Amino acid sequence: PLKHTNKITMNSYIRGNNFEIETLRVFMSHDVEVYRIRIESSSWAHLAKVSSQDTKHRIESTSPRPGDGGVDLFGNYEGFLILVQCKNRRRNIGPEILRDLEGVLSRYHNDTTIGILVVPFKENYTAGTIRRARTSRYNIILTDVRDLYLDLVWFVEERQIDDLVRFIEERIRLVEERSFLALYYNYDDIKSGESIMGTLSSAPNIETWTYVHYILQKK
């Protein structure tokens, strides 16, 4: 019985190890900066420091911590720190797995960190798991090896678009509050484009023309 148990454990380890390597290769094939390491409560103190010229992210730890789940890969993508958990399971993946991942994510800046859970097939995720990921306060991607890269790209692009929308909305709000365009320029000045570019020369083009479009619509 003991030999049988050891054999099962070894086979499970090999399957998990191979799945991590397969996942890592997907990232590498798309030139995504990812490293292989296991973050567990027993080895948290030995977690390597990571830095990137692009993101300046650092992963640091000084003492073991309980309940760290098992992050297998970490890296950087488009300014985000990504923490990847690989689960080579054929059975359903319940929301309890996400609780472990959320515990790890809670130790990092939410605005610049993404947690990725990778399984063999997306069909492995239960409805409860999908619902928890969608409503989580953390950035979590549920994916499989086949769609891993595309799901990451789409997720990041959506966040970038949301950030741009908030940026524009904030600038429009400032225009409404100050009404400085209405105070210093009349409709003809704005329509002809005179003076406006000098005043807003420090703003991005998309922001400038959003201002102009907004004011013209209000007129």
PDB file of C-alpha atoms in Angstrom:
ATOM      1  CA  PRO A   1       0.000   0.000   0.000  1.00  0.00           C
ATOM      2  CA  LEU A   2       2.826   2.390   0.835  1.00  0.00           C
ATOM      3  CA  LYS A   3       4.559   1.763  -2.484  1.00  0.00           C
ATOM      4  CA  HIS A   4       1.255   2.270  -4.291  1.00  0.00           C
ATOM      5  CA  THR A   5       0.697   5.569  -2.479  1.00  0.00           C
ATOM      6  CA  ASN A   6       4.213   6.731  -3.284  1.00  0.00           C
ATOM      7  CA  LYS A   7       3.705   5.838  -6.934  1.00  0.00           C
ATOM      8  CA  ILE A   8       0.479   7.838  -7.104  1.00  0.00           C
ATOM      9  CA  THR A   9       2.168  10.793  -5.431  1.00  0.00           C
ATOM     10  CA  MET A  10       5.104  10.624  -7.830  1.00  0.00           C
ATOM     11  CA  ASN A  11       2.830  10.385 -10.873  1.00  0.00           C
ATOM     12  CA  SER A  12       0.845  13.373  -9.627  1.00  0.00           C
ATOM     13  CA  TYR A  13       4.063  15.339  -9.163  1.00  0.00           C
ATOM     14  CA  ILE A  14       5.269  14.448 -12.655  1.00  0.00           C
ATOM     15  CA  ARG A  15       1.947  15.462 -14.220  1.00  0.00           C
ATOM     16  CA  GLY A  16       1.985  18.738 -12.337  1.00  0.00           C
ATOM     17  CA  ASN A  17       5.588  19.390 -13.271  1.00  0.00           C
ATOM     18  CA  ASN A  18       4.957  18.687 -16.949  1.00  0.00           C
ATOM     19  CA  PHE A  19       1.902  20.932 -16.941  1.00  0.00           C
ATOM     20  CA  GLU A  20       3.897  23.807 -15.463  1.00  0.00           C
ATOM     21  CA  ILE A  21       6.529  23.379 -18.164  1.00  0.00           C
ATOM     22  CA  GLU A  22       3.837  23.325 -20.857  1.00  0.00           C
ATOM     23  CA  THR A  23       2.346  26.532 -19.470  1.00  0.00           C
ATOM     24  CA  LEU A  24       5.762  28.163 -19.272  1.00  0.00           C
ATOM     25  CA  ARG A  25       6.425  27.320 -22.909  1.00  0.00           C
ATOM     26  CA  VAL A  26       3.244  29.116 -23.954  1.00  0.00           C
ATOM     27  CA  PHE A  27       4.500  32.306 -22.334  1.00  0.00           C
ATOM     28  CA  MET A  28       7.974  31.878 -23.787  1.00  0.00           C
ATOM     29  CA  SER A  29       6.599  31.355 -27.297  1.00  0.00           C
ATOM     30  CA  HIS A  30       5.037  34.827 -27.066  1.00  0.00           C
ATOM     31  CA  ASP A  31       8.101  36.460 -25.480  1.00  0.00           C
ATOM     32  CA  VAL A  32       6.325  37.045 -22.170  1.00  0.00           C
ATOM     33  CA  GLU A  33       8.778  37.459 -19.301  1.00  0.00           C
ATOM     34  CA  VAL A  34       7.913  34.610 -16.939  1.00  0.00           C
ATOM     35  CA  TYR A  35       9.929  32.583 -14.459  1.00  0.00           C
ATOM     36  CA  ARG A  36       9.261  29.274 -12.828  1.00  0.00           C
ATOM     37  CA  ILE A  37       9.136  29.129  -9.060  1.00  0.00           C
ATOM     38  CA  ARG A  38       6.820  27.667  -6.468  1.00  0.00           C
ATOM     39  CA  ILE A  39       5.494  29.959  -3.781  1.00  0.00           C
ATOM     40  CA  GLU A  40       4.446  27.862  -0.819  1.00  0.00           C
ATOM     41  CA  SER A  41       4.212  28.418   2.918  1.00  0.00           C
ATOM     42  CA  SER A  42       7.271  26.231   3.476  1.00  0.00           C
ATOM     43  CA  SER A  43       9.455  28.115   1.013  1.00  0.00           C
ATOM     44  CA  TRP A  44       8.147  31.687   1.120  1.00  0.00           C
ATOM     45  CA  ALA A  45      11.310  32.927   2.826  1.00  0.00           C
ATOM     46  CA  HIS A  46      13.354  31.706  -0.124  1.00  0.00           C
ATOM     47  CA  LEU A  47      11.298  33.516  -2.735  1.00  0.00           C
ATOM     48  CA  ALA A  48      13.552  35.299  -5.178  1.00  0.00           C
ATOM     49  CA  LYS A  49      13.535  39.010  -5.767  1.00  0.00           C
ATOM     50  CA  VAL A  50      12.368  39.982  -9.203  1.00  0.00           C
ATOM     51  CA  SER A  51      12.910  43.247 -11.009  1.00  0.00           C
ATOM     52  CA  SER A  52      12.146  44.470 -14.499  1.00  0.00           C
ATOM     53  CA  GLN A  53      13.312  47.609 -16.295  1.00  0.00           C
ATOM     54  CA  ASP A  54       9.814  48.013 -17.666  1.00  0.00           C
ATOM     55  CA  THR A  55       7.698  47.452 -14.568  1.00  0.00           C
ATOM     56  CA  LYS A  56      10.076  47.872 -11.631  1.00  0.00           C
ATOM     57  CA  HIS A  57       8.077  45.208  -9.825  1.00  0.00           C
ATOM     58  CA  ARG A  58       9.768  43.448  -6.959  1.00  0.00           C
ATOM     59  CA  ILE A  59       8.646  40.276  -5.235  1.00  0.00           C
ATOM     60  CA  GLU A  60      10.084  40.083  -1.773  1.00  0.00           C
ATOM     61  CA  SER A  61       9.509  38.101   1.404  1.00  0.00           C
ATOM     62  CA  THR A  62      11.356  37.590   4.637  1.00  0.00           C
ATOM     63  CA  SER A  63       9.444  34.928   6.525  1.00  0.00           C
ATOM     64  CA  PRO A  64       7.217  31.918   5.895  1.00  0.00           C
ATOM     65  CA  ARG A  65       3.500  32.640   5.649  1.00  0.00           C
ATOM     66  CA  PRO A  66       0.649  30.149   5.875  1.00  0.00           C
ATOM     67  CA  GLY A  67      -1.983  29.741   3.198  1.00  0.00           C
ATOM     68  CA  ASP A  68       0.015  30.924   0.211  1.00  0.00           C
ATOM     69  CA  GLY A  69      -1.616  28.420  -2.114  1.00  0.00           C
ATOM     70  CA  GLY A  70       0.894  27.461  -4.777  1.00  0.00           C
ATOM     71  CA  VAL A  71       1.932  30.041  -7.359  1.00  0.00           C
ATOM     72  CA  ASP A  72       4.059  28.225  -9.902  1.00  0.00           C
ATOM     73  CA  LEU A  73       5.079  30.972 -12.344  1.00  0.00           C
ATOM     74  CA  PHE A  74       5.570  34.696 -12.034  1.00  0.00           C
ATOM     75  CA  GLY A  75       6.629  37.427 -14.397  1.00  0.00           C
ATOM     76  CA  ASN A  76       5.818  40.711 -16.088  1.00  0.00           C
ATOM     77  CA  TYR A  77       3.508  41.660 -18.921  1.00  0.00           C
ATOM     78  CA  GLU A  78       2.678  45.182 -20.122  1.00  0.00           C
ATOM     79  CA  GLY A  79       3.412  46.736 -16.743  1.00  0.00           C
ATOM     80  CA  PHE A  80       1.571  44.061 -14.754  1.00  0.00           C
ATOM     81  CA  LEU A  81       3.043  41.591 -12.316  1.00  0.00           C
ATOM     82  CA  ILE A  82       1.522  38.201 -13.187  1.00  0.00           C
ATOM     83  CA  LEU A  83       1.237  35.334 -10.707  1.00  0.00           C
ATOM     84  CA  VAL A  84       0.306  32.033 -12.315  1.00  0.00           C
ATOM     85  CA  GLN A  85      -1.142  28.973 -10.638  1.00  0.00           C
ATOM     86  CA  CYS A  86      -1.173  25.737 -12.661  1.00  0.00           C
ATOM     87  CA  LYS A  87      -3.691  23.004 -11.828  1.00  0.00           C
ATOM     88  CA  ASN A  88      -3.408  19.855 -13.921  1.00  0.00           C
ATOM     89  CA  ARG A  89      -6.755  18.463 -12.831  1.00  0.00           C
ATOM     90  CA  ARG A  90      -9.346  16.668 -14.868  1.00  0.00           C
ATOM     91  CA  ARG A  91     -12.057  17.092 -12.260  1.00  0.00           C
ATOM     92  CA  ASN A  92     -13.984  20.267 -11.527  1.00  0.00           C
ATOM     93  CA  ILE A  93     -12.139  23.275 -10.134  1.00  0.00           C
ATOM     94  CA  GLY A  94     -14.126  24.765  -7.261  1.00  0.00           C
ATOM     95  CA  PRO A  95     -14.015  28.302  -5.825  1.00  0.00           C
ATOM     96  CA  GLU A  96     -11.837  27.168  -2.908  1.00  0.00           C
ATOM     97  CA  ILE A  97      -8.884  27.221  -5.309  1.00  0.00           C
ATOM     98  CA  LEU A  98      -9.518  30.913  -5.940  1.00  0.00           C
ATOM     99  CA  ARG A  99      -9.492  31.660  -2.235  1.00  0.00           C
ATOM    100  CA  ASP A 100      -5.901  30.452  -2.090  1.00  0.00           C
ATOM    101  CA  LEU A 101      -4.943  32.591  -5.083  1.00  0.00           C
ATOM    102  CA  GLU A 102      -6.713  35.639  -3.658  1.00  0.00           C
ATOM    103  CA  GLY A 103      -4.695  35.187  -0.487  1.00  0.00           C
ATOM    104  CA  VAL A 104      -1.502  35.578  -2.494  1.00  0.00           C
ATOM    105  CA  LEU A 105      -2.836  38.499  -4.544  1.00  0.00           C
ATOM    106  CA  SER A 106      -3.812  40.370  -1.381  1.00  0.00           C
ATOM    107  CA  ARG A 107      -0.111  40.954  -0.689  1.00  0.00           C
ATOM    108  CA  TYR A 108       0.490  42.896  -3.892  1.00  0.00           C
ATOM    109  CA  HIS A 109      -0.734  46.117  -5.450  1.00  0.00           C
ATOM    110  CA  ASN A 110      -4.100  45.304  -6.975  1.00  0.00           C
ATOM    111  CA  ASP A 111      -3.823  47.901  -9.746  1.00  0.00           C
ATOM    112  CA  THR A 112      -0.698  46.296 -11.188  1.00  0.00           C
ATOM    113  CA  THR A 113      -1.064  42.593 -10.354  1.00  0.00           C
ATOM    114  CA  ILE A 114      -2.915  39.830 -12.206  1.00  0.00           C
ATOM    115  CA  GLY A 115      -3.551  36.334 -10.919  1.00  0.00           C
ATOM    116  CA  ILE A 116      -3.882  33.623 -13.576  1.00  0.00           C
ATOM    117  CA  LEU A 117      -5.299  30.163 -12.952  1.00  0.00           C
ATOM    118  CA  VAL A 118      -4.457  27.656 -15.697  1.00  0.00           C
ATOM    119  CA  VAL A 119      -6.138  24.253 -16.079  1.00  0.00           C
ATOM    120  CA  PRO A 120      -6.219  21.703 -18.932  1.00  0.00           C
ATOM    121  CA  PHE A 121      -9.679  22.766 -20.109  1.00  0.00           C
ATOM    122  CA  LYS A 122     -11.928  25.707 -19.250  1.00  0.00           C
ATOM    123  CA  GLU A 123     -14.790  23.255 -18.839  1.00  0.00           C
ATOM    124  CA  ASN A 124     -13.132  22.264 -15.548  1.00  0.00           C
ATOM    125  CA  TYR A 125     -14.250  25.521 -13.931  1.00  0.00           C
ATOM    126  CA  THR A 126     -17.520  25.327 -12.035  1.00  0.00           C
ATOM    127  CA  ALA A 127     -20.136  28.070 -12.288  1.00  0.00           C
ATOM    128  CA  GLY A 128     -19.292  29.074  -8.731  1.00  0.00           C
ATOM    129  CA  THR A 129     -15.624  29.480  -9.602  1.00  0.00           C
ATOM    130  CA  ILE A 130     -16.391  31.641 -12.633  1.00  0.00           C
ATOM    131  CA  ARG A 131     -18.780  33.779 -10.601  1.00  0.00           C
ATOM    132  CA  ARG A 132     -16.242  34.276  -7.822  1.00  0.00           C
ATOM    133  CA  ALA A 133     -13.530  35.318 -10.299  1.00  0.00           C
ATOM    134  CA  ARG A 134     -15.830  37.864 -11.947  1.00  0.00           C
ATOM    135  CA  THR A 135     -16.850  39.421  -8.634  1.00  0.00           C
ATOM    136  CA  SER A 136     -13.449  39.257  -6.962  1.00  0.00           C
ATOM    137  CA  ARG A 137     -11.787  42.489  -5.889  1.00  0.00           C
ATOM    138  CA  TYR A 138      -8.600  41.138  -7.457  1.00  0.00           C
ATOM    139  CA  ASN A 139      -7.629  40.791 -11.117  1.00  0.00           C
ATOM    140  CA  ILE A 140      -8.092  37.095 -11.890  1.00  0.00           C
ATOM    141  CA  ILE A 141      -8.016  35.265 -15.215  1.00  0.00           C
ATOM    142  CA  LEU A 142      -9.494  31.771 -15.494  1.00  0.00           C
ATOM    143  CA  THR A 143      -8.037  30.106 -18.554  1.00  0.00           C
ATOM    144  CA  ASP A 144      -6.503  26.981 -20.047  1.00  0.00           C
ATOM    145  CA  VAL A 145      -3.277  26.322 -21.920  1.00  0.00           C
ATOM    146  CA  ARG A 146      -4.865  26.813 -25.329  1.00  0.00           C
ATOM    147  CA  ASP A 147      -6.277  30.283 -24.604  1.00  0.00           C
ATOM    148  CA  LEU A 148      -3.730  31.416 -22.022  1.00  0.00           C
ATOM    149  CA  TYR A 149      -1.971  34.094 -24.052  1.00  0.00           C
ATOM    150  CA  LEU A 150      -5.062  35.498 -25.775  1.00  0.00           C
ATOM    151  CA  ASP A 151      -6.969  35.707 -22.500  1.00  0.00           C
ATOM    152  CA  LEU A 152      -4.073  37.612 -20.946  1.00  0.00           C
ATOM    153  CA  VAL A 153      -3.890  40.037 -23.877  1.00  0.00           C
ATOM    154  CA  TRP A 154      -7.643  40.681 -23.848  1.00  0.00           C
ATOM    155  CA  PHE A 155      -7.706  41.143 -20.089  1.00  0.00           C
ATOM    156  CA  VAL A 156      -4.895  43.699 -20.124  1.00  0.00           C
ATOM    157  CA  GLU A 157      -6.339  45.566 -23.113  1.00  0.00           C
ATOM    158  CA  GLU A 158      -9.694  45.873 -21.361  1.00  0.00           C
ATOM    159  CA  ARG A 159      -7.969  47.325 -18.312  1.00  0.00           C
ATOM    160  CA  GLN A 160      -6.039  49.790 -20.452  1.00  0.00           C
ATOM    161  CA  ILE A 161      -9.221  50.911 -22.194  1.00  0.00           C
ATOM    162  CA  ASP A 162     -10.973  51.318 -18.837  1.00  0.00           C
ATOM    163  CA  ASP A 163      -8.057  53.416 -17.587  1.00  0.00           C
ATOM    164  CA  LEU A 164      -8.218  55.614 -20.695  1.00  0.00           C
ATOM    165  CA  VAL A 165     -11.963  56.108 -20.296  1.00  0.00           C
ATOM    166  CA  ARG A 166     -11.527  57.105 -16.650  1.00  0.00           C
ATOM    167  CA  PHE A 167      -8.714  59.452 -17.651  1.00  0.00           C
ATOM    168  CA  ILE A 168     -10.892  61.207 -20.223  1.00  0.00           C
ATOM    169  CA  GLU A 169     -13.897  61.344 -17.891  1.00  0.00           C
ATOM    170  CA  GLU A 170     -11.760  62.936 -15.199  1.00  0.00           C
ATOM    171  CA  ARG A 171     -10.505  65.583 -17.603  1.00  0.00           C
ATOM    172  CA  ILE A 172     -14.045  66.322 -18.756  1.00  0.00           C
ATOM    173  CA  ARG A 173     -15.116  66.645 -15.139  1.00  0.00           C
ATOM    174  CA  LEU A 174     -12.352  69.188 -14.568  1.00  0.00           C
ATOM    175  CA  VAL A 175     -13.532  71.143 -17.594  1.00  0.00           C
ATOM    176  CA  GLU A 176     -17.065  71.208 -16.214  1.00  0.00           C
ATOM    177  CA  GLU A 177     -15.930  72.333 -12.788  1.00  0.00           C
ATOM    178  CA  ARG A 178     -13.561  75.039 -13.923  1.00  0.00           C
ATOM    179  CA  SER A 179     -15.300  76.004 -17.162  1.00  0.00           C
ATOM    180  CA  PHE A 180     -12.022  77.633 -18.106  1.00  0.00           C
ATOM    181  CA  LEU A 181     -12.659  77.139 -21.800  1.00  0.00           C
ATOM    182  CA  ALA A 182     -15.950  78.964 -21.557  1.00  0.00           C
ATOM    183  CA  LEU A 183     -14.321  81.766 -19.589  1.00  0.00           C
ATOM    184  CA  TYR A 184     -11.374  82.409 -21.875  1.00  0.00           C
ATOM    185  CA  TYR A 185     -12.553  81.335 -25.299  1.00  0.00           C
ATOM    186  CA  ASN A 186     -15.686  81.933 -27.269  1.00  0.00           C
ATOM    187  CA  TYR A 187     -17.252  79.477 -29.684  1.00  0.00           C
ATOM    188  CA  ASP A 188     -15.484  80.909 -32.741  1.00  0.00           C
ATOM    189  CA  ASP A 189     -12.062  80.507 -31.116  1.00  0.00           C
ATOM    190  CA  ILE A 190     -12.733  76.867 -30.302  1.00  0.00           C
ATOM    191  CA  LYS A 191     -14.278  76.138 -33.677  1.00  0.00           C
ATOM    192  CA  SER A 192     -11.268  77.559 -35.502  1.00  0.00           C
ATOM    193  CA  GLY A 193      -8.835  75.838 -33.189  1.00  0.00           C
ATOM    194  CA  GLU A 194      -7.056  79.107 -32.279  1.00  0.00           C
ATOM    195  CA  SER A 195      -5.320  79.313 -28.880  1.00  0.00           C
ATOM    196  CA  ILE A 196      -6.702  75.999 -27.681  1.00  0.00           C
ATOM    197  CA  MET A 197      -3.646  73.985 -28.719  1.00  0.00           C
ATOM    198  CA  GLY A 198      -1.311  76.322 -26.864  1.00  0.00           C
ATOM    199  CA  THR A 199      -3.302  76.107 -23.658  1.00  0.00           C
ATOM    200  CA  LEU A 200      -3.573  72.328 -23.764  1.00  0.00           C
ATOM    201  CA  SER A 201      -0.225  71.586 -25.402  1.00  0.00           C
ATOM    202  CA  SER A 202       0.840  69.440 -22.459  1.00  0.00           C
ATOM    203  CA  ALA A 203      -2.189  67.171 -22.799  1.00  0.00           C
ATOM    204  CA  PRO A 204      -2.300  64.074 -25.050  1.00  0.00           C
ATOM    205  CA  ASN A 205      -3.899  64.600 -28.455  1.00  0.00           C
ATOM    206  CA  ILE A 206      -6.818  62.350 -27.627  1.00  0.00           C
ATOM    207  CA  GLU A 207      -7.465  64.384 -24.499  1.00  0.00           C
ATOM    208  CA  THR A 208      -7.262  67.697 -26.366  1.00  0.00           C
ATOM    209  CA  TRP A 209      -9.725  66.728 -29.036  1.00  0.00           C
ATOM    210  CA  THR A 210     -12.025  65.219 -26.439  1.00  0.00           C
ATOM    211  CA  TYR A 211     -12.131  68.623 -24.776  1.00  0.00           C
ATOM    212  CA  VAL A 212     -12.913  70.354 -28.043  1.00  0.00           C
ATOM    213  CA  HIS A 213     -15.523  67.804 -29.070  1.00  0.00           C
ATOM    214  CA  TYR A 214     -17.169  68.029 -25.679  1.00  0.00           C
ATOM    215  CA  ILE A 215     -17.364  71.828 -25.700  1.00  0.00           C
ATOM    216  CA  LEU A 216     -18.738  71.905 -29.245  1.00  0.00           C
ATOM    217  CA  GLN A 217     -21.408  69.390 -28.294  1.00  0.00           C
ATOM    218  CA  LYS A 218     -22.401  71.510 -25.318  1.00  0.00           C
ATOM    219  CA  LYS A 219     -22.765  74.614 -27.515  1.00  0.00           C
TER     220      LYS A 219
END
